[in-house]
PDB file of C-alpha atoms in Angstrom:
ATOM      1  CA  MET A   1       0.820  18.907  32.889  1.00 82.00           C
ATOM      2  CA  ALA A   2       3.660  20.183  30.492  1.00 82.00           C
ATOM      3  CA  ARG A   3       6.070  20.473  33.488  1.00 89.00           C
ATOM      4  CA  SER A   4       5.209  17.121  35.228  1.00 91.00           C
ATOM      5  CA  VAL A   5       7.212  14.076  35.012  1.00 95.00           C
ATOM      6  CA  ALA A   6       4.322  11.900  35.836  1.00 97.00           C
ATOM      7  CA  LEU A   7       0.707  11.434  36.988  1.00 96.00           C
ATOM      8  CA  LEU A   8       0.112  10.342  40.617  1.00 96.00           C
ATOM      9  CA  LEU A   9      -3.381   8.965  40.845  1.00 94.00           C
ATOM     10  CA  THR A  10      -4.010   7.762  44.391  1.00 92.00           C
ATOM     11  CA  SER A  11      -7.757   6.968  44.088  1.00 89.00           C
ATOM     12  CA  ARG A  12      -9.113   3.517  45.155  1.00 84.00           C
ATOM     13  CA  TRP A  13     -12.089   3.923  42.913  1.00 84.00           C
ATOM     14  CA  GLU A  14     -12.704   5.435  39.413  1.00 82.00           C
ATOM     15  CA  GLY A  15     -14.626   5.086  36.696  1.00 82.00           C
ATOM     16  CA  MET A  16     -12.451   5.944  33.392  1.00 82.00           C
ATOM     17  CA  PRO A  17     -10.579   8.935  34.516  1.00 88.00           C
ATOM     18  CA  ASN A  18     -10.134  11.637  31.904  1.00 91.00           C
ATOM     19  CA  VAL A  19      -7.107  12.883  33.621  1.00 94.00           C
ATOM     20  CA  VAL A  20      -5.325   9.509  32.981  1.00 94.00           C
ATOM     21  CA  LEU A  21      -6.106   9.937  29.293  1.00 94.00           C
ATOM     22  CA  GLU A  22      -4.687  13.455  29.333  1.00 95.00           C
ATOM     23  CA  ALA A  23      -1.527  12.384  31.237  1.00 97.00           C
ATOM     24  CA  MET A  24      -0.991   9.834  28.669  1.00 96.00           C
ATOM     25  CA  ALA A  25      -1.819  12.070  25.868  1.00 96.00           C
ATOM     26  CA  ALA A  26       0.878  14.551  27.345  1.00 97.00           C
ATOM     27  CA  ALA A  27       3.288  11.442  27.342  1.00 98.00           C
ATOM     28  CA  ARG A  28       3.319  11.328  31.033  1.00 98.00           C
ATOM     29  CA  PRO A  29       3.579   7.838  32.652  1.00 98.00           C
ATOM     30  CA  VAL A  30       1.080   7.234  35.449  1.00 98.00           C
ATOM     31  CA  VAL A  31       1.744   6.182  38.946  1.00 97.00           C
ATOM     32  CA  THR A  32      -1.526   4.435  40.391  1.00 95.00           C
ATOM     33  CA  ARG A  33      -3.213   1.752  42.117  1.00 94.00           C
ATOM     34  CA  PRO A  34      -4.999  -1.286  40.502  1.00 92.00           C
ATOM     35  CA  VAL A  35      -8.398   0.644  40.182  1.00 87.00           C
ATOM     36  CA  HIS A  36     -11.379  -0.497  38.201  1.00 85.00           C
ATOM     37  CA  GLY A  37     -11.574   1.203  34.874  1.00 80.00           C
ATOM     38  CA  ILE A  38      -7.703   2.229  34.746  1.00 83.00           C
ATOM     39  CA  GLY A  39      -6.526  -1.452  34.017  1.00 76.00           C
ATOM     40  CA  GLY A  40      -7.155  -0.938  30.338  1.00 80.00           C
ATOM     41  CA  LEU A  41      -5.107   2.100  30.168  1.00 88.00           C
ATOM     42  CA  VAL A  42      -2.205   1.640  32.748  1.00 94.00           C
ATOM     43  CA  GLU A  43       0.056  -1.272  31.950  1.00 95.00           C
ATOM     44  CA  ASP A  44       2.429  -1.698  34.708  1.00 96.00           C
ATOM     45  CA  GLY A  45       5.862  -0.965  33.631  1.00 97.00           C
ATOM     46  CA  GLN A  46       4.909   0.107  30.229  1.00 97.00           C
ATOM     47  CA  THR A  47       2.927   3.052  30.329  1.00 97.00           C
ATOM     48  CA  GLY A  48       3.057   3.602  34.061  1.00 97.00           C
ATOM     49  CA  LEU A  49       3.418   1.980  37.518  1.00 97.00           C
ATOM     50  CA  VAL A  50       0.870   0.082  39.312  1.00 96.00           C
ATOM     51  CA  VAL A  51       1.090  -0.223  43.011  1.00 95.00           C
ATOM     52  CA  PRO A  52      -0.980  -2.675  45.202  1.00 94.00           C
ATOM     53  CA  ASN A  53      -3.761  -1.106  47.200  1.00 91.00           C
ATOM     54  CA  ASP A  54      -2.164  -2.132  50.428  1.00 89.00           C
ATOM     55  CA  GLN A  55       1.034  -0.676  49.658  1.00 92.00           C
ATOM     56  CA  THR A  56       0.751   3.132  49.886  1.00 91.00           C
ATOM     57  CA  ALA A  57       4.277   3.921  50.797  1.00 94.00           C
ATOM     58  CA  LEU A  58       4.930   2.240  47.230  1.00 96.00           C
ATOM     59  CA  LEU A  59       3.220   5.200  45.534  1.00 96.00           C
ATOM     60  CA  GLY A  60       5.814   7.530  46.661  1.00 95.00           C
ATOM     61  CA  GLU A  61       8.739   5.033  45.974  1.00 97.00           C
ATOM     62  CA  ALA A  62       7.454   4.461  42.257  1.00 97.00           C
ATOM     63  CA  LEU A  63       7.201   8.421  41.754  1.00 96.00           C
ATOM     64  CA  LEU A  64      10.716   8.743  43.068  1.00 97.00           C
ATOM     65  CA  ALA A  65      11.933   5.838  40.794  1.00 97.00           C
ATOM     66  CA  LEU A  66      10.533   7.792  37.667  1.00 97.00           C
ATOM     67  CA  LEU A  67      12.221  10.983  38.859  1.00 96.00           C
ATOM     68  CA  ALA A  68      15.554   9.373  39.315  1.00 97.00           C
ATOM     69  CA  LYS A  69      15.141   7.637  36.012  1.00 97.00           C
ATOM     70  CA  ARG A  70      13.953  10.312  33.552  1.00 97.00           C
ATOM     71  CA  ASP A  71      14.713   8.125  30.609  1.00 97.00           C
ATOM     72  CA  VAL A  72      12.485   5.301  31.802  1.00 98.00           C
ATOM     73  CA  ALA A  73       9.529   7.879  32.535  1.00 98.00           C
ATOM     74  CA  GLU A  74      10.046   9.287  29.095  1.00 97.00           C
ATOM     75  CA  ALA A  75       9.916   6.008  27.389  1.00 98.00           C
ATOM     76  CA  MET A  76       6.511   5.107  29.564  1.00 98.00           C
ATOM     77  CA  GLY A  77       5.145   8.620  28.364  1.00 98.00           C
ATOM     78  CA  GLN A  78       5.755   7.892  24.725  1.00 98.00           C
ATOM     79  CA  ARG A  79       4.289   4.310  24.891  1.00 98.00           C
ATOM     80  CA  GLY A  80       1.112   6.031  26.794  1.00 97.00           C
ATOM     81  CA  ARG A  81       0.957   8.759  24.024  1.00 97.00           C
ATOM     82  CA  LYS A  82       0.984   5.958  21.429  1.00 97.00           C
ATOM     83  CA  VAL A  83      -2.062   3.957  23.103  1.00 95.00           C
ATOM     84  CA  VAL A  84      -4.050   7.173  23.632  1.00 95.00           C
ATOM     85  CA  ALA A  85      -3.447   7.942  19.849  1.00 94.00           C
ATOM     86  CA  GLU A  86      -4.239   4.647  18.532  1.00 93.00           C
ATOM     87  CA  GLN A  87      -7.012   3.656  21.109  1.00 90.00           C
ATOM     88  CA  TYR A  88      -8.635   6.740  22.208  1.00 84.00           C
ATOM     89  CA  SER A  89      -8.322   9.519  19.507  1.00 83.00           C
ATOM     90  CA  LEU A  90     -11.290  11.310  18.405  1.00 83.00           C
ATOM     91  CA  GLU A  91     -11.589   9.397  15.043  1.00 87.00           C
ATOM     92  CA  THR A  92     -11.527   6.002  16.820  1.00 83.00           C
ATOM     93  CA  MET A  93     -14.086   6.867  19.311  1.00 82.00           C
ATOM     94  CA  VAL A  94     -16.395   8.252  16.776  1.00 86.00           C
ATOM     95  CA  SER A  95     -15.924   4.878  14.653  1.00 85.00           C
ATOM     96  CA  ARG A  96     -16.728   2.744  17.560  1.00 84.00           C
ATOM     97  CA  TYR A  97     -19.681   4.768  18.406  1.00 86.00           C
ATOM     98  CA  GLU A  98     -20.897   4.548  14.651  1.00 89.00           C
ATOM     99  CA  ALA A  99     -20.362   0.804  14.632  1.00 88.00           C
ATOM    100  CA  VAL A 100     -22.515   0.383  17.646  1.00 89.00           C
ATOM    101  CA  TRP A 101     -25.248   2.695  16.418  1.00 91.00           C
ATOM    102  CA  GLN A 102     -25.220   0.745  13.057  1.00 88.00           C
ATOM    103  CA  GLN A 103     -25.442  -2.704  14.930  1.00 89.00           C
ATOM    104  CA  GLU A 104     -28.270  -1.537  16.864  1.00 89.00           C
ATOM    105  CA  VAL A 105     -29.939   0.066  13.925  1.00 87.00           C
ATOM    106  CA  ALA A 106     -29.620  -3.360  12.130  1.00 87.00           C
ATOM    107  CA  VAL A 107     -30.899  -5.262  15.168  1.00 86.00           C
ATOM    108  CA  ALA A 108     -33.946  -2.955  15.613  1.00 85.00           C
ATOM    109  CA  GLY A 109     -34.618  -3.579  11.863  1.00 74.00           C
TER     110      GLY A 109
END
């Protein structure tokens, strides 16, 4: 990942793929399709590029655009890193789980 410019994810179906979080944590933009589970992670033009499902050739074009404009790729990557640090860090996720558990315990009485 360290030597890559971007992550290319060509899946048509995913849950919440860890590889996207890993790429974003490594400050790499993600080129993908509008896959369920990724929508909350990859924001088109901000943390990566999202290509319509029926436009497969655009995946390559999007990747080439990032290769040609490394400054744009780096800026997207830094925004992605910030998203992961703020929303998906270990501390944040533990806090979210604790809140859910506390709510369930309170409901159960």
